[in-house]
Short mmCIF file of C-alpha atoms and ligand atoms in Angstrom, two decimals:
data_model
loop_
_atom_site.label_atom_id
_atom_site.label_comp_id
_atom_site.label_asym_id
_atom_site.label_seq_id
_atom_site.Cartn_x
_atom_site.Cartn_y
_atom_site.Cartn_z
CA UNK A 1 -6.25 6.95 -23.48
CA UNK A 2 -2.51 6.11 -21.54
CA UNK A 3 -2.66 3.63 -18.79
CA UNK A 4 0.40 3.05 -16.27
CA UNK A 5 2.04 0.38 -18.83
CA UNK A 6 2.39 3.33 -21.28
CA UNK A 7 5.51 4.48 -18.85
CA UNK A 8 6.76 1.33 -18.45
CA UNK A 9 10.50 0.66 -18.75
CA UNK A 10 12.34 -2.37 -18.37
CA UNK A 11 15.72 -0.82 -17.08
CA UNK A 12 16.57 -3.30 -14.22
CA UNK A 13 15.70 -2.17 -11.04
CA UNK A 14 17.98 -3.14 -7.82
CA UNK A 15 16.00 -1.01 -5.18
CA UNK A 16 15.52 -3.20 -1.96
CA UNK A 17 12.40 -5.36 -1.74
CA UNK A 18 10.26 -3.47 0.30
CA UNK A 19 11.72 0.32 -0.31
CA UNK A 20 9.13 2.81 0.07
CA UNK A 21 9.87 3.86 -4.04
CA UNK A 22 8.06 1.59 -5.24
CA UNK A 23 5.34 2.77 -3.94
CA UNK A 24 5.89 6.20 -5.36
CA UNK A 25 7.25 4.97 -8.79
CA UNK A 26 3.89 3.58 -9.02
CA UNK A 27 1.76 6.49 -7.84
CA UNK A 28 3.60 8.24 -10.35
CA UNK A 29 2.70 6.35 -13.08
CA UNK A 30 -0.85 6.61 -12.01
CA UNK A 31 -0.76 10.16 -11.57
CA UNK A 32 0.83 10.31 -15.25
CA UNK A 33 -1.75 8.18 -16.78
CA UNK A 34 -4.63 9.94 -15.08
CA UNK A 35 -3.62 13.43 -16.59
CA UNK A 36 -3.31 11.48 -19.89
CA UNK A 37 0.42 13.30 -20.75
CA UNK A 38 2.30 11.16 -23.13
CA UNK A 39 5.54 10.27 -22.47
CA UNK A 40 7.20 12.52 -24.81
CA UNK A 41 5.52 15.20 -23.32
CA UNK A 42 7.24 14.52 -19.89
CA UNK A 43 10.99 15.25 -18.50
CA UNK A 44 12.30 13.91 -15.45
CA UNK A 45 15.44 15.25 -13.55
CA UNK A 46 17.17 13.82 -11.07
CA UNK A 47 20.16 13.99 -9.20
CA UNK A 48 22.37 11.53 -7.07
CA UNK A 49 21.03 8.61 -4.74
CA UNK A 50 18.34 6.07 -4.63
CA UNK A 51 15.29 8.32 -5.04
CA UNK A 52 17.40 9.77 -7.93
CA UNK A 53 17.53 6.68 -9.95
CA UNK A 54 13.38 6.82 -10.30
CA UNK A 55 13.54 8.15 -13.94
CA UNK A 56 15.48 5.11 -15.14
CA UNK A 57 12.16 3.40 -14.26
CA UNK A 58 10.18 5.34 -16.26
CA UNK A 59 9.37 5.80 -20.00
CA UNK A 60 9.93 9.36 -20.50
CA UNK A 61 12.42 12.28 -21.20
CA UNK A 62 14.60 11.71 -18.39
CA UNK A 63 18.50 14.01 -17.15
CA UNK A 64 19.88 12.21 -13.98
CA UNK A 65 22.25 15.16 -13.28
CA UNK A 66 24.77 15.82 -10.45
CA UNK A 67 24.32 15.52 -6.97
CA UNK A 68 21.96 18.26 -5.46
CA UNK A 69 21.69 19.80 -9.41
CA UNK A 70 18.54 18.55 -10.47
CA UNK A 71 16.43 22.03 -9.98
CA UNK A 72 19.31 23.89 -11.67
CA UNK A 73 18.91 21.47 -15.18
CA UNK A 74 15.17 21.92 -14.29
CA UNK A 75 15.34 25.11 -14.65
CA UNK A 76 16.96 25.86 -17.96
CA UNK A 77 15.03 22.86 -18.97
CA UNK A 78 11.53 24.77 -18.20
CA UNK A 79 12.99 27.60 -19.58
CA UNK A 80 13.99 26.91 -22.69
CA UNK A 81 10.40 24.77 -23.11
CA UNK A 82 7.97 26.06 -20.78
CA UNK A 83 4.95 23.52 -22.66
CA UNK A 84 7.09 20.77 -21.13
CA UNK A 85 5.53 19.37 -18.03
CA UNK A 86 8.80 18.85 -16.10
CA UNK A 87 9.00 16.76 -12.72
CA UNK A 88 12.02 16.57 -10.44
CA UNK A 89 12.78 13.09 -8.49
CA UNK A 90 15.14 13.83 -5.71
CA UNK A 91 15.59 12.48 -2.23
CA UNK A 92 15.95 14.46 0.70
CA UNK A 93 19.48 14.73 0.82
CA UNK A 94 19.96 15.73 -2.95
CA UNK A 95 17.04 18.55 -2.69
CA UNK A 96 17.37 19.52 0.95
CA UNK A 97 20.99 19.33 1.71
CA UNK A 98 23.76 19.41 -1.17
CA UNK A 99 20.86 21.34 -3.20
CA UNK A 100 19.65 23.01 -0.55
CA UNK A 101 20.85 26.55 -1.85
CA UNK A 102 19.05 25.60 -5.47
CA UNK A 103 15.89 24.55 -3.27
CA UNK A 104 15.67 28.19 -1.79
CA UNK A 105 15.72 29.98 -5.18
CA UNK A 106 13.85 27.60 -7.20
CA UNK A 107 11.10 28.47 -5.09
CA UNK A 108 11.74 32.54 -4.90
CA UNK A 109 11.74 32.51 -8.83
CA UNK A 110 8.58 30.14 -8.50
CA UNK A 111 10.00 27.48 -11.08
CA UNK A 112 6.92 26.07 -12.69
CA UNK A 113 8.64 23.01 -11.57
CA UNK A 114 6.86 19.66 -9.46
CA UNK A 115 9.63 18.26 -6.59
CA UNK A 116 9.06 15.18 -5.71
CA UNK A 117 11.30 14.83 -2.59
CA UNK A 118 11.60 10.83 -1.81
CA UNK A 119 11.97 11.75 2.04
CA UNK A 120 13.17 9.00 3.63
CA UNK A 121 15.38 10.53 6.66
CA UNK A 122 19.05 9.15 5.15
CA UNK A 123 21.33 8.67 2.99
CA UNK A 124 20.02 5.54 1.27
CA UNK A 125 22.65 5.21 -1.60
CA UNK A 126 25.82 5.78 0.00
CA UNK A 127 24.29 3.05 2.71
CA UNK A 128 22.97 5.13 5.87
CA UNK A 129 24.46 8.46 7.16
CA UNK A 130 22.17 10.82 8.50
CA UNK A 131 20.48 13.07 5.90
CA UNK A 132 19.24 16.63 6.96
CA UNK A 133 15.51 14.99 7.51
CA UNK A 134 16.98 12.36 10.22
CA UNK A 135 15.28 12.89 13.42
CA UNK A 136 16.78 14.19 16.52
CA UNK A 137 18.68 11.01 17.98
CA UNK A 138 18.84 8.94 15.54
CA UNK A 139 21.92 6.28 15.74
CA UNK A 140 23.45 5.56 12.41
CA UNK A 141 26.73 3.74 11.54
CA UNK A 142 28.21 7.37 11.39
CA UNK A 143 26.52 8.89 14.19
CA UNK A 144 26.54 6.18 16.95
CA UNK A 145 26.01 8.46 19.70
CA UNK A 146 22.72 9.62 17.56
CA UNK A 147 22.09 12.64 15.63
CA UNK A 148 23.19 15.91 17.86
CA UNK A 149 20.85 18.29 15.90
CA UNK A 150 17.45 19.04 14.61
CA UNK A 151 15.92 17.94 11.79
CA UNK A 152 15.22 20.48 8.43
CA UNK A 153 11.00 21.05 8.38
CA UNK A 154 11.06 20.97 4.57
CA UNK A 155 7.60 22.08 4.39
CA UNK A 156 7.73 24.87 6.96
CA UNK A 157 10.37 26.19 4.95
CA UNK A 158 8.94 26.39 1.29
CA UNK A 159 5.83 28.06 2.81
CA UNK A 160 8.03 30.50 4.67
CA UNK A 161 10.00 31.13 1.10
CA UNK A 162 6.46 31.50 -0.47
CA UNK A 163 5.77 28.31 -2.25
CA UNK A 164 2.52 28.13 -3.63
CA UNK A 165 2.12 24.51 -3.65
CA UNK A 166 3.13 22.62 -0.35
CA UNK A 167 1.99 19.24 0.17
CA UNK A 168 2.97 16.14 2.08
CA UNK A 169 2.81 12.34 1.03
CA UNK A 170 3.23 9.37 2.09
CA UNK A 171 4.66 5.86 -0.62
CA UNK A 172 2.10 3.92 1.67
CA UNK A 173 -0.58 5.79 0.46
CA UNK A 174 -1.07 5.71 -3.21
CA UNK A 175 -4.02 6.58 -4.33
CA UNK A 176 -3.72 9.83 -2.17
CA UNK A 177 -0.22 10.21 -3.47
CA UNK A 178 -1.17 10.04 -7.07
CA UNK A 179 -4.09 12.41 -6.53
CA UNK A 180 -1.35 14.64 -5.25
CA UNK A 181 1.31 14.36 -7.90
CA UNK A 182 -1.41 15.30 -10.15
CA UNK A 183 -2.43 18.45 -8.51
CA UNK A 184 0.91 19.36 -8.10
CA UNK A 185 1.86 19.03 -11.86
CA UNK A 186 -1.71 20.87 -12.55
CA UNK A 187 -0.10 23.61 -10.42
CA UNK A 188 1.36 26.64 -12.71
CA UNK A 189 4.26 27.62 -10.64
CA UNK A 190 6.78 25.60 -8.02
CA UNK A 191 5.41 22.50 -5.88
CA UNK A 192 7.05 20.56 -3.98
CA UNK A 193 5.28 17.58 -2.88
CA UNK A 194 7.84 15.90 0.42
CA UNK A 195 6.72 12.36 0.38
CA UNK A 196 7.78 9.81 3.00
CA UNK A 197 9.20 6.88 2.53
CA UNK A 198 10.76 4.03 4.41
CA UNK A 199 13.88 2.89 3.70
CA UNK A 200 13.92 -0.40 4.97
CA UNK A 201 17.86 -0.90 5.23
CA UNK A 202 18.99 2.06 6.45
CA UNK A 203 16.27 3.93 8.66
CA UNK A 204 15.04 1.13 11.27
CA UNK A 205 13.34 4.68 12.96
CA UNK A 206 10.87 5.50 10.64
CA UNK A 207 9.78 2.16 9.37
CA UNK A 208 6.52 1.57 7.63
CA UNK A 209 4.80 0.91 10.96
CA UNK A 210 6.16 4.05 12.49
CA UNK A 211 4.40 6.36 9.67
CA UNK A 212 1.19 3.85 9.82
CA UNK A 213 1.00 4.60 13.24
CA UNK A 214 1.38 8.93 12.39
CA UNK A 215 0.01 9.42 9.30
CA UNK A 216 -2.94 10.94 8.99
CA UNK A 217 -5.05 13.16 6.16
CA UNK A 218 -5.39 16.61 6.76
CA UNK A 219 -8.62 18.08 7.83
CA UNK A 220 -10.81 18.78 5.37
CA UNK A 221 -12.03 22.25 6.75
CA UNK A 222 -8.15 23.15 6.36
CA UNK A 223 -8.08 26.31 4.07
CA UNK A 224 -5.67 25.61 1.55
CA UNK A 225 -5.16 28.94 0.63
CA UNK A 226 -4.70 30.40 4.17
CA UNK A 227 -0.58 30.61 4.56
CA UNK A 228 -0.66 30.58 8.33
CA UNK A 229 -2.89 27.47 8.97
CA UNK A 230 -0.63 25.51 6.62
CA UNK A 231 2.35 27.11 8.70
CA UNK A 232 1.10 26.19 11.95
CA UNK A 233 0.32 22.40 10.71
CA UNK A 234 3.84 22.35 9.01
CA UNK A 235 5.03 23.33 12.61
CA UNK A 236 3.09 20.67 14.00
CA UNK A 237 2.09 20.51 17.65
CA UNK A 238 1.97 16.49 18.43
CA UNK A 239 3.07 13.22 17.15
CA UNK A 240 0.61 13.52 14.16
CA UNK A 241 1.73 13.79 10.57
CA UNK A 242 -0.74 15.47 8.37
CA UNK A 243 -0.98 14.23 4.52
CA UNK A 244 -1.80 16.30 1.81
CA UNK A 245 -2.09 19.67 0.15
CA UNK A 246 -0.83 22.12 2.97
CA UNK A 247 -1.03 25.21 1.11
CA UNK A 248 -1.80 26.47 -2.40
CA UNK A 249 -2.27 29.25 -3.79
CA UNK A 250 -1.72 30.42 -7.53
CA UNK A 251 0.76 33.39 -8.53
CA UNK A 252 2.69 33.70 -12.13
CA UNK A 253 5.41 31.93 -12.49
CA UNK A 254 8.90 32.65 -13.21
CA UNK A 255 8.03 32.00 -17.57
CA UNK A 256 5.29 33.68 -17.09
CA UNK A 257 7.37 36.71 -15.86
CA UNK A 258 9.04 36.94 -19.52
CA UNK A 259 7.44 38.78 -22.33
CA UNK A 260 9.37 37.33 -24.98
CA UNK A 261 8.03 33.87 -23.60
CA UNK A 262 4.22 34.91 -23.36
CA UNK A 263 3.28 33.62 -27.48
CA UNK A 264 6.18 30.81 -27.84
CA UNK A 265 8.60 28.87 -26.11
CA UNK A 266 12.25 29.36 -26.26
CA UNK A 267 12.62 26.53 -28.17
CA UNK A 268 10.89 28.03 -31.01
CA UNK A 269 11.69 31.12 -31.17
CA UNK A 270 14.39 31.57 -34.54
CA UNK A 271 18.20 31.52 -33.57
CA UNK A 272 20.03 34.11 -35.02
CA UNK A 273 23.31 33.71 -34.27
CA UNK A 274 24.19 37.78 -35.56
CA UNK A 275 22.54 39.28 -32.57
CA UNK A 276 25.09 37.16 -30.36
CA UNK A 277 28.08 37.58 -32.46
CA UNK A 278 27.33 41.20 -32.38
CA UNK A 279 26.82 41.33 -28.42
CA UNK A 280 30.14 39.80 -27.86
CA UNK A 281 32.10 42.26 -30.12
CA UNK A 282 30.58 44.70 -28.65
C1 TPP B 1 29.00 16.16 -4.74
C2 TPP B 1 28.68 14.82 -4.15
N1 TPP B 1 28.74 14.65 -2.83
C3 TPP B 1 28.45 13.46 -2.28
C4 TPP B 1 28.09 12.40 -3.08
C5 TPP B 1 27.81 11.06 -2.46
N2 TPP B 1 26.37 10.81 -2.39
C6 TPP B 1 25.73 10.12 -3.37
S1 TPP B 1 24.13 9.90 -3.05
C7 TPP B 1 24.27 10.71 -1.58
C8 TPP B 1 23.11 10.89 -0.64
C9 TPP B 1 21.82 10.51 -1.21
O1 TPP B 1 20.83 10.67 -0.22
P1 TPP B 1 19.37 11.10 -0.60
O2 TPP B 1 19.39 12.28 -1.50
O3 TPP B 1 18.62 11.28 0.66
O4 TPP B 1 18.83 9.91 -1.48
P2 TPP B 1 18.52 8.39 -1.18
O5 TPP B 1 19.69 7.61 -1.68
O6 TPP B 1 18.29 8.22 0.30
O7 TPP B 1 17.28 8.15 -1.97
C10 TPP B 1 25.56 11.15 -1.36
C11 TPP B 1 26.02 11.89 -0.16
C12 TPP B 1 28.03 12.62 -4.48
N3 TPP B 1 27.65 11.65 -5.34
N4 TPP B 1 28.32 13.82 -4.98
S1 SF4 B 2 18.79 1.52 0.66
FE1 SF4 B 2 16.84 2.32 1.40
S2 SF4 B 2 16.23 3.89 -0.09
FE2 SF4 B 2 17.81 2.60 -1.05
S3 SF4 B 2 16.67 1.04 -2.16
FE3 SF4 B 2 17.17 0.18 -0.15
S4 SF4 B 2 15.39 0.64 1.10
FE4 SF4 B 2 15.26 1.96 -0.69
#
């Protein structure tokens, strides 16, 4: 039996006392512990920023890529060992904006991938621009006069692309959180699970009272599997903000798609470096 110390590393942490990652470092660990997955089992990929440092924190296979790259090393990642559970830590800047393009198609090839979007409405790391999740208005250091456009609806847009698992969390809710990061990783195809999080240095907006004040869970006579309810709540009609699983709703994923993957992973399957030699001469 693994318990939360099992994924314990002592890499020194510098995130600001109070940042709303601790909260989800921890409901990850939980969430890990509860599906009993050993650490070896695991692999983490990040990109660039503050949510992107999380898998320094963790004991576990971990690639802290490029900036908006981690779905790409995902990818080949999953692909070359699809028994690998493999997790993505990424903020919303990384996944939404510099990765946005890799966002789109991870979800049209359904990557049997779990995003865990650290959504905290900036750029954290490089100390407080506006990140495609800042609201409408908000005044940063780089946009005094406050944001001129609308924010990206994350979630409306992975159900529009036909994600099958959509949720929302929040770092102030843990137990939730980890029951979501668990159902998300139980998933077989993409989720994305957009979690918010204050950052209490940069975003003086969306602080931890702000969300208190919004957050609430979602009904539980929603129909998770009904694509236009979880649209509409996406959407979202008041000042509410619904947590947890919007939509899902199983369909094979993109391994699952490949017949030469159906027995064995890649990484089993014998290399014989002939066939390639013989490709490229041809
Ligand atoms: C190609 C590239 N462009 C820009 C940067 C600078 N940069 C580093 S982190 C970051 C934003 C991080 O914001 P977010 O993904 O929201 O993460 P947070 O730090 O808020 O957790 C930027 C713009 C970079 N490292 N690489
Ligand atoms: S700058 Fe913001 S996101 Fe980064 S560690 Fe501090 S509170 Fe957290």
């Amino acid at each position: 039996m693994l318990s939360t110390n099992d994924y314990h590393s002592d890499y020194p942490n510098h995130w600001c006392p109070g940042c709303g990652n601790f909260g989800i470092l921890d409901a990850m660990k939980s969430a890990l512990a509860g599906l009993g997955l050993s650490p070896e089992k695991i692999l983490i990929v990040s990109g660039i920023g503050q949510a992107a440092k999380t898998p320094h924190f963790l004991q576990c296979n971990c690639f802290h890529s490029l900036h908006g790259r981690a779905l790409p090393i995902a990818t080949g990642a999953k692909i070359a060992n699809h028994h690998m559970t493999v997790l993505v830590s990424t903020g919303d800047g990384d996944c939404y904006g510099e990765g946005g393009n890799h966002f789109m198609h991870a979800i049209r090839r359904n990557i049997d991938v779990t995003v865990l979007a650290h959504n905290n409405g900036v750029y954290g790391l490089t100390k407080g621009q506006a990140s495609p999740t800042s609201m409408e208005g908000m005044q940063t250091k780089m946009q005094p006069g406050g944001v001129i456009v609308g924010a990206f609806n994350p979630l409306a847009v992975a159900l529009s692309l036909g994600a099958g698992f959509v949720a929302r969390g929040f770092s102030g809710e843990g137990d939730q959180l980890s029951n979501l990061i668990q159902a998300g990783i139980r998933h077989r195809g993409f989720a994305l699970i957009d979690i918010l999080q204050p950052c209490v240095s940069f975003n003086r907006v969306n602080t931890h009272k702000w969300y208190k004040d919004r957050v609430v869970p979602i009904e539980e006579n929603h129909n998770e599997t009904d694509l236009i309810a979880a649209l509409r709540l996406a959407l979202g009609t008041d000042d509410r903000i619904p947590t947890g699983i919007y939509h899902r709703m199983e369909s094979p994923s993109y391994t699952d798609r490949i017949d030469k993957l159906k027995d064995k992973p890649l990484t089993d399957h014998r290399y014989r470096p002939e066939l390639l030699k013989a490709l490229l001469n041809d």
